[in-house]
Short mmCIF file of C-alpha atoms and ligand atoms in Angstrom, two decimals:
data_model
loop_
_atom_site.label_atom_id
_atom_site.label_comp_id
_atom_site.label_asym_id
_atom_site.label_seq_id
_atom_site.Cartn_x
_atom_site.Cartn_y
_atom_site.Cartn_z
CA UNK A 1 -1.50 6.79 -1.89
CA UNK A 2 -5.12 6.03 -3.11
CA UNK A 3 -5.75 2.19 -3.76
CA UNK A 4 -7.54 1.06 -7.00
CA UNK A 5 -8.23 -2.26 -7.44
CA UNK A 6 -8.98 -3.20 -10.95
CA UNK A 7 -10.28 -6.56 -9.71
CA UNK A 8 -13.75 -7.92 -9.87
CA UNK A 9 -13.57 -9.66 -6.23
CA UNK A 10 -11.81 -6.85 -4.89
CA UNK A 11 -13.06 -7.38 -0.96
CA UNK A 12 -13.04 -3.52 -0.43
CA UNK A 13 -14.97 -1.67 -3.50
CA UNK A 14 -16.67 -5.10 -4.46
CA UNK A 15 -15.26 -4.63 -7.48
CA UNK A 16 -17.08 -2.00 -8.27
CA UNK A 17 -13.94 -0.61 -10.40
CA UNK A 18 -13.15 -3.85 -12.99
CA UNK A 19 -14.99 -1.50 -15.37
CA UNK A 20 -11.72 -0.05 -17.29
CA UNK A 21 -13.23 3.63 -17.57
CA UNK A 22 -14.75 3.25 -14.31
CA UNK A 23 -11.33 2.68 -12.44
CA UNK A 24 -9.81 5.13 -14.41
CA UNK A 25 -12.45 7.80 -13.87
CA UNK A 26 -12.05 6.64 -9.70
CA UNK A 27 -8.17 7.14 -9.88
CA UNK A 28 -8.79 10.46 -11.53
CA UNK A 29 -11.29 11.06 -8.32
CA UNK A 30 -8.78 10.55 -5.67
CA UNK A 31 -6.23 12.18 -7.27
CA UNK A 32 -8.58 15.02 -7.42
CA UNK A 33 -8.90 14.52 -3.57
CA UNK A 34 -5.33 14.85 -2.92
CA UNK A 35 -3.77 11.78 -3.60
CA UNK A 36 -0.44 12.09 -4.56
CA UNK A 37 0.38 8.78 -6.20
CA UNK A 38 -2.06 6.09 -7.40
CA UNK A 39 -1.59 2.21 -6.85
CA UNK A 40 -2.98 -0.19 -9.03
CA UNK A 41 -3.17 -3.67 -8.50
CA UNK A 42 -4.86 -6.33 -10.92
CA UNK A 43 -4.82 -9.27 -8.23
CA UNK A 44 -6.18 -9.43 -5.47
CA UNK A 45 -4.00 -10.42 -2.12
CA UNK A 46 -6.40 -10.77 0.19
CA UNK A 47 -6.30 -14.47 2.44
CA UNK A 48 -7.57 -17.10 0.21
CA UNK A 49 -8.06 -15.03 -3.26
CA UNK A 50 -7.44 -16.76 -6.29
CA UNK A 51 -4.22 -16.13 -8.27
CA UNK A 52 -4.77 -14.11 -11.93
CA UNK A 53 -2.45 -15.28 -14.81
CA UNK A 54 -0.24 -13.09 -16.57
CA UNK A 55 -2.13 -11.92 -19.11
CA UNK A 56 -5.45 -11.17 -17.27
CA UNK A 57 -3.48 -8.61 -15.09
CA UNK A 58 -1.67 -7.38 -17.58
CA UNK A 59 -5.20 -6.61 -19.60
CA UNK A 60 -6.49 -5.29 -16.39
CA UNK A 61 -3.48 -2.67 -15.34
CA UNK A 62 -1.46 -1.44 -18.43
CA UNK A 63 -4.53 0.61 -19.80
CA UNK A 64 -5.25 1.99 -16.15
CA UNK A 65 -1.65 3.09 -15.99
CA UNK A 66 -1.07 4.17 -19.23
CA UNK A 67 -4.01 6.48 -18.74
CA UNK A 68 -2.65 8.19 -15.80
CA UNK A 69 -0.10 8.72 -16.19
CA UNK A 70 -0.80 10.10 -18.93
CA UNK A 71 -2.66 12.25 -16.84
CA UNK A 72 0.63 13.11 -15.15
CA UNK A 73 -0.23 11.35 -12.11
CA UNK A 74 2.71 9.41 -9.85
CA UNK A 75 1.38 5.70 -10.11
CA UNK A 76 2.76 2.55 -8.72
CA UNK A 77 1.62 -0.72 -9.67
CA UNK A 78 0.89 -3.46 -6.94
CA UNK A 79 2.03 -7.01 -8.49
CA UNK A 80 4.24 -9.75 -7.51
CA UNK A 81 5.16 -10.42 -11.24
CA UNK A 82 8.27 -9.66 -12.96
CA UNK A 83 6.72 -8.99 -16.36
CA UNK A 84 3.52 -7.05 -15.09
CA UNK A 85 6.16 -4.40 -13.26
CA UNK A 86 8.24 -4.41 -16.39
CA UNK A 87 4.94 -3.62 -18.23
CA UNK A 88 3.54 -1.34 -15.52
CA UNK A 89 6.79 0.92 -15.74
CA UNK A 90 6.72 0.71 -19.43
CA UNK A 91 3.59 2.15 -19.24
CA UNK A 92 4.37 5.08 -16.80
CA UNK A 93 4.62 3.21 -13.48
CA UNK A 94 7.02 4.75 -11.33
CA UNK A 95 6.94 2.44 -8.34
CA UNK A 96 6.67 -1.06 -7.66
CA UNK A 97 4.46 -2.29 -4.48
CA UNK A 98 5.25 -5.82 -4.19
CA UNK A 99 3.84 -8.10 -1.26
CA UNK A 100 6.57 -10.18 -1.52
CA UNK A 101 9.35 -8.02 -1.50
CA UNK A 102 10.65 -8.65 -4.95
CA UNK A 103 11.29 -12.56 -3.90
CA UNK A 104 9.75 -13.71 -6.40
CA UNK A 105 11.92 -15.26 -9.46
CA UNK A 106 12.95 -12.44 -11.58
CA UNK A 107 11.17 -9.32 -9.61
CA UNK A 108 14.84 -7.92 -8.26
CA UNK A 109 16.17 -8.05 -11.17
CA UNK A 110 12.53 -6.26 -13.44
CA UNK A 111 13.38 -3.37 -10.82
CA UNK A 112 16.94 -2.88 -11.17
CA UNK A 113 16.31 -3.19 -14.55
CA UNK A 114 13.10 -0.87 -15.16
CA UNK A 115 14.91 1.56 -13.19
CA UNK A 116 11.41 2.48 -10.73
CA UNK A 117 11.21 3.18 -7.37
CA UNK A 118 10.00 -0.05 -4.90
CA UNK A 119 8.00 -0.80 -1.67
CA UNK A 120 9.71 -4.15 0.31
CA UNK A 121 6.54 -5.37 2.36
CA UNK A 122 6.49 -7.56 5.03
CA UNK A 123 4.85 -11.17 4.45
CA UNK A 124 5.10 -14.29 6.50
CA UNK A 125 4.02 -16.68 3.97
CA UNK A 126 1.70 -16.48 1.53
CA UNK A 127 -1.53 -14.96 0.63
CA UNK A 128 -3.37 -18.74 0.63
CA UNK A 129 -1.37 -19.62 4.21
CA UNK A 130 -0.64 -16.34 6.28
CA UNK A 131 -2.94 -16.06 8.48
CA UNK A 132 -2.71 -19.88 9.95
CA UNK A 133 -1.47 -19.35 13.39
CA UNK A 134 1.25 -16.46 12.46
CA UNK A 135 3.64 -16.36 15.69
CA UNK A 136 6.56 -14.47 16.28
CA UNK A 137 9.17 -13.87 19.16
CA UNK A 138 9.15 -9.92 18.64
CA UNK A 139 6.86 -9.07 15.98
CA UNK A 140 8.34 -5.34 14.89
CA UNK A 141 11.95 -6.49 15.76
CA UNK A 142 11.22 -9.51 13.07
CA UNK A 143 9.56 -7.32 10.29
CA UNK A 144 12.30 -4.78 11.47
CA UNK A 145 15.13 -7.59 9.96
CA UNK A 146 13.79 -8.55 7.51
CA UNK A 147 13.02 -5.59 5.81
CA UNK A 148 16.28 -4.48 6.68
CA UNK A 149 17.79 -7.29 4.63
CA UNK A 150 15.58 -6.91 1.66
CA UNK A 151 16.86 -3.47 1.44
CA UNK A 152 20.23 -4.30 1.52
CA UNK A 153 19.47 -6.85 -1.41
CA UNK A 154 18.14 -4.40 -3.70
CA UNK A 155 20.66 -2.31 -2.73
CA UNK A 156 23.29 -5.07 -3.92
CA UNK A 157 20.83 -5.47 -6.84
CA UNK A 158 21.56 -1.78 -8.26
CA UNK A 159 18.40 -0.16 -6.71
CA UNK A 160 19.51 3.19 -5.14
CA UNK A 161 18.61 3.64 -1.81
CA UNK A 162 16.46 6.61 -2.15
CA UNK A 163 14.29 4.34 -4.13
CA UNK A 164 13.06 1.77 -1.27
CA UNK A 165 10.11 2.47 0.96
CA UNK A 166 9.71 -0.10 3.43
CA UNK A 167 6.54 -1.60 4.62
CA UNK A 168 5.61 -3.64 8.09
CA UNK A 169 2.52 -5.52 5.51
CA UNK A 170 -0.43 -4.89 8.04
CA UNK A 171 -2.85 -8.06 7.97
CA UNK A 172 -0.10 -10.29 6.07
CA UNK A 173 0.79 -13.34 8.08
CA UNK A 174 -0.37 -11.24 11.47
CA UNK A 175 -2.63 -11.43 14.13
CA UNK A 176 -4.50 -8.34 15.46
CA UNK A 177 -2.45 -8.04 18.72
CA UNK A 178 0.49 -8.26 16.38
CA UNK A 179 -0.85 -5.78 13.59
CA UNK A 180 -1.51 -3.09 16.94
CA UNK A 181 2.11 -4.03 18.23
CA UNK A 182 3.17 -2.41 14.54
CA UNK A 183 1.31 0.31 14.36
CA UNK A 184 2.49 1.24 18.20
CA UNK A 185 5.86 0.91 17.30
CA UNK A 186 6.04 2.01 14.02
CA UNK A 187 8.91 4.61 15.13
CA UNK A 188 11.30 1.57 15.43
CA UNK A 189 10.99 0.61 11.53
CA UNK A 190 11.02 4.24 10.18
CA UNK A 191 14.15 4.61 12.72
CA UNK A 192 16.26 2.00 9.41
CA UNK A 193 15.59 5.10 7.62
CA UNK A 194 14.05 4.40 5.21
CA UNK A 195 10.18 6.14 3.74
CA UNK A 196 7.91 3.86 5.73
CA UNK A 197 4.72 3.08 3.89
CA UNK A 198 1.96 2.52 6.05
CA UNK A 199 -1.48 0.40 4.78
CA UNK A 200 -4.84 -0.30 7.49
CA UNK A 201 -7.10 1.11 5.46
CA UNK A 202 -10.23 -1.07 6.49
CA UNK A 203 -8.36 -4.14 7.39
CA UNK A 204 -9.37 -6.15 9.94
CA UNK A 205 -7.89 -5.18 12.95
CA UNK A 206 -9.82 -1.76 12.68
CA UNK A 207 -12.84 -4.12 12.86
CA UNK A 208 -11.45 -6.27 15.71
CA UNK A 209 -11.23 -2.64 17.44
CA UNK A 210 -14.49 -0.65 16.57
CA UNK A 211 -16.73 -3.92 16.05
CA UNK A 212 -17.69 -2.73 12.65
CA UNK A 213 -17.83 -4.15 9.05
CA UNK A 214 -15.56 -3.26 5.88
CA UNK A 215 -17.70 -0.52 4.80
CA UNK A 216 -18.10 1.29 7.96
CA UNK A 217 -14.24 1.48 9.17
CA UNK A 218 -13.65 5.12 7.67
CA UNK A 219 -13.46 7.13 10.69
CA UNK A 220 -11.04 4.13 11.82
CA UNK A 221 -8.76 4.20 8.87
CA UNK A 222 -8.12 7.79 9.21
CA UNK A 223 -7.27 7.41 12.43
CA UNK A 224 -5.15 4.47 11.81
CA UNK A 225 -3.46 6.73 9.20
CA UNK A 226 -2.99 9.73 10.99
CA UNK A 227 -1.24 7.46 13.74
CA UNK A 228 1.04 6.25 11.06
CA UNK A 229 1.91 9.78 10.16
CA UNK A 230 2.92 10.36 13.30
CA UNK A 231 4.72 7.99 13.98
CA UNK A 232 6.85 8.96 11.06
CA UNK A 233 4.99 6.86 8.00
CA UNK A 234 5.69 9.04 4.76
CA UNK A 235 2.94 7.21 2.48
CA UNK A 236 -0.41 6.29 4.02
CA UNK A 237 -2.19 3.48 1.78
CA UNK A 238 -6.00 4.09 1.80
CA UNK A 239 -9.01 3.98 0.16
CA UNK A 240 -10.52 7.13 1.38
CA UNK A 241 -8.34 9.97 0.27
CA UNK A 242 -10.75 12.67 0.79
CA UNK A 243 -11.09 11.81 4.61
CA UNK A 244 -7.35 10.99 5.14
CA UNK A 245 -6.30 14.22 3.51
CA UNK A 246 -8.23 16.38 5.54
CA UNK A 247 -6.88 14.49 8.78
CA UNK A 248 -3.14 15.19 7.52
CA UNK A 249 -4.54 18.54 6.41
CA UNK A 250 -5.03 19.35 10.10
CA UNK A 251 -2.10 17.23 11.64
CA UNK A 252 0.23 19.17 8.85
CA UNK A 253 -1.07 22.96 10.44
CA UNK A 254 -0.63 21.91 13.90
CA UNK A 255 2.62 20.95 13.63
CA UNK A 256 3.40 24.09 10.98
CA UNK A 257 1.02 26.78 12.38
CA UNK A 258 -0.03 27.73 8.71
CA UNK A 259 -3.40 27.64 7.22
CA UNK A 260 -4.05 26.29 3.82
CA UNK A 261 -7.45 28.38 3.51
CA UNK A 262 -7.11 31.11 6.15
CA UNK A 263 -10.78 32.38 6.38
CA UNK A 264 -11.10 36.44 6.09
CA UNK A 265 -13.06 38.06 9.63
C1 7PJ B 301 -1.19 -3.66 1.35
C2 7PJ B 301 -0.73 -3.72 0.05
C3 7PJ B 301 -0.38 -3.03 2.34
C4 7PJ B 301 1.21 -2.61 0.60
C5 7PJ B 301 -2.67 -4.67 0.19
C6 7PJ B 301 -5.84 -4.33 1.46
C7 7PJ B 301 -5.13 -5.60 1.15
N1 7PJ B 301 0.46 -3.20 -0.34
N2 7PJ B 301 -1.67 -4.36 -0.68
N3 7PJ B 301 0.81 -2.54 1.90
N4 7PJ B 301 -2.41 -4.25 1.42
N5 7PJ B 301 2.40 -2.10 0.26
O1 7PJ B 301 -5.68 -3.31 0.81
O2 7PJ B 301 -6.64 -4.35 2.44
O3 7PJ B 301 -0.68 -2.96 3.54
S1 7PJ B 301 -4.09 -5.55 -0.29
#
């Protein structure tokens, strides 16, 4: 899953991308990389960001989606409002990456209703608050219930279960001991069985590790996502798709003994 963030204070392309054609032409990019779906988001979640009314991300996503999937590209949109995802899959979204979980007023039921496929993230609190002191007993045994009961409300809600991905929200209400604890024991979420969706691309934690800043955390975040793979994480969330794809490129032979390109001798 390549991110785009149509957001001008997106913290991890600078928001390089608010530029309509520009974040079009960049999901077109990674696709052409080997993405196979595309989220775009219109507000940023990142600690402290400022909230974006309706109609601002509305104006900021619905073109983006319309024009790829138009494209035939698999896009999801990542908003916690009901009437952006009933927009978004109006305009060809086919997933809905919420932060929240669809708790927000109104987001179970835009789902059900819209009929698309959803990822239930982890949160504790919310974007403004999260990070103050986040404690838990047993971090993955926490994130492990709840997103085991969010599933089984959107299951109540009408959302088939081979529609929910599940995901342990890296960097949302964690510390870094508690964001490595995940990522160690990733194998105990993907064990509700659910498609686990895994997202470190550049966070902070792969800074608290290598020492390095935003821009220079590539070589981390494939790692990070190959370790999610392996673990059993279906959909890796990243920014660099070209990098991560190779990485899976080369975990995917191991495990199958098949080349992709098989070079003649
Ligand atoms: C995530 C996300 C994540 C899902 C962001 C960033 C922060 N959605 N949106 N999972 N992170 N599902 O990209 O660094 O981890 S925004």
């Amino acid at each position: 899953m390549g991110i785009l963030n149509v957001t001008p204070d997106s913290f991890s392309d600078g928001g390089r991308f608010h530029d309509r054609d520009r974040a079009i032409a960049h999901g077109r990019a990674m696709l052409d990389d080997g993405a196979d779906l595309i989220d775009v988001g219109g507000e940023s979640t990142r600690p402290g960001a400022a909230p974006v009314g309706e109609a601002e991300e509305l104006d900021r996503v619905v073109p983006v989606i319309e024009a790829l999937a138009r494209d035939g590209a698999i896009v999801s949109v990542d908003t916690m409002k009901p009437a952006v995802m009933l927009a978004a899959i109006a305009a060809g979204a086919s997933m809905v990456n919420d932060v929240r979980a669809l708790r927000g007023d109104g987001a179970l039921e835009a789902v059900a209703q819209g009929g698309a496929a959803v990822c239930l993230m982890h949160m504790r609190g919310t974007p403004a608050s999260m990070q103050q002191a986040p404690e838990y007993v047993d971090v993955v045994a926490d994130v492990r219930a709840f997103l085991m009961a969010r599933a089984g409300v959107c299951e109540a809600a009408g959302i088939a279960r081979d529609r929910i991905a599940l995901d342990p929200g890296f960097g949302f209400g964690k510390t870094q001991a508690h964001n490595l604890a995940l990522l160690a024991r990733l194998d105990e979420i993907v064990a509700l069985g659910y498609p686990l969706l895994a997202g470190l691309s550049r966070k902070s934690t792969l800074g608290a590790i290598t020492g390095r800043p935003q821009g220079e955390r590539v070589a981390a975040s494939v790692a990070a996502a190959l370790l999610a793979v392996e673990r059993g994480a279906s959909i890796v969330r990243v920014h660099d798709v070209r990098e991560t794809a190779d990485a899976l490129a080369v975990w995917r032979a191991v495990n199958s003994g098949e080349l992709a390109h098989p070079l003649r001798a």
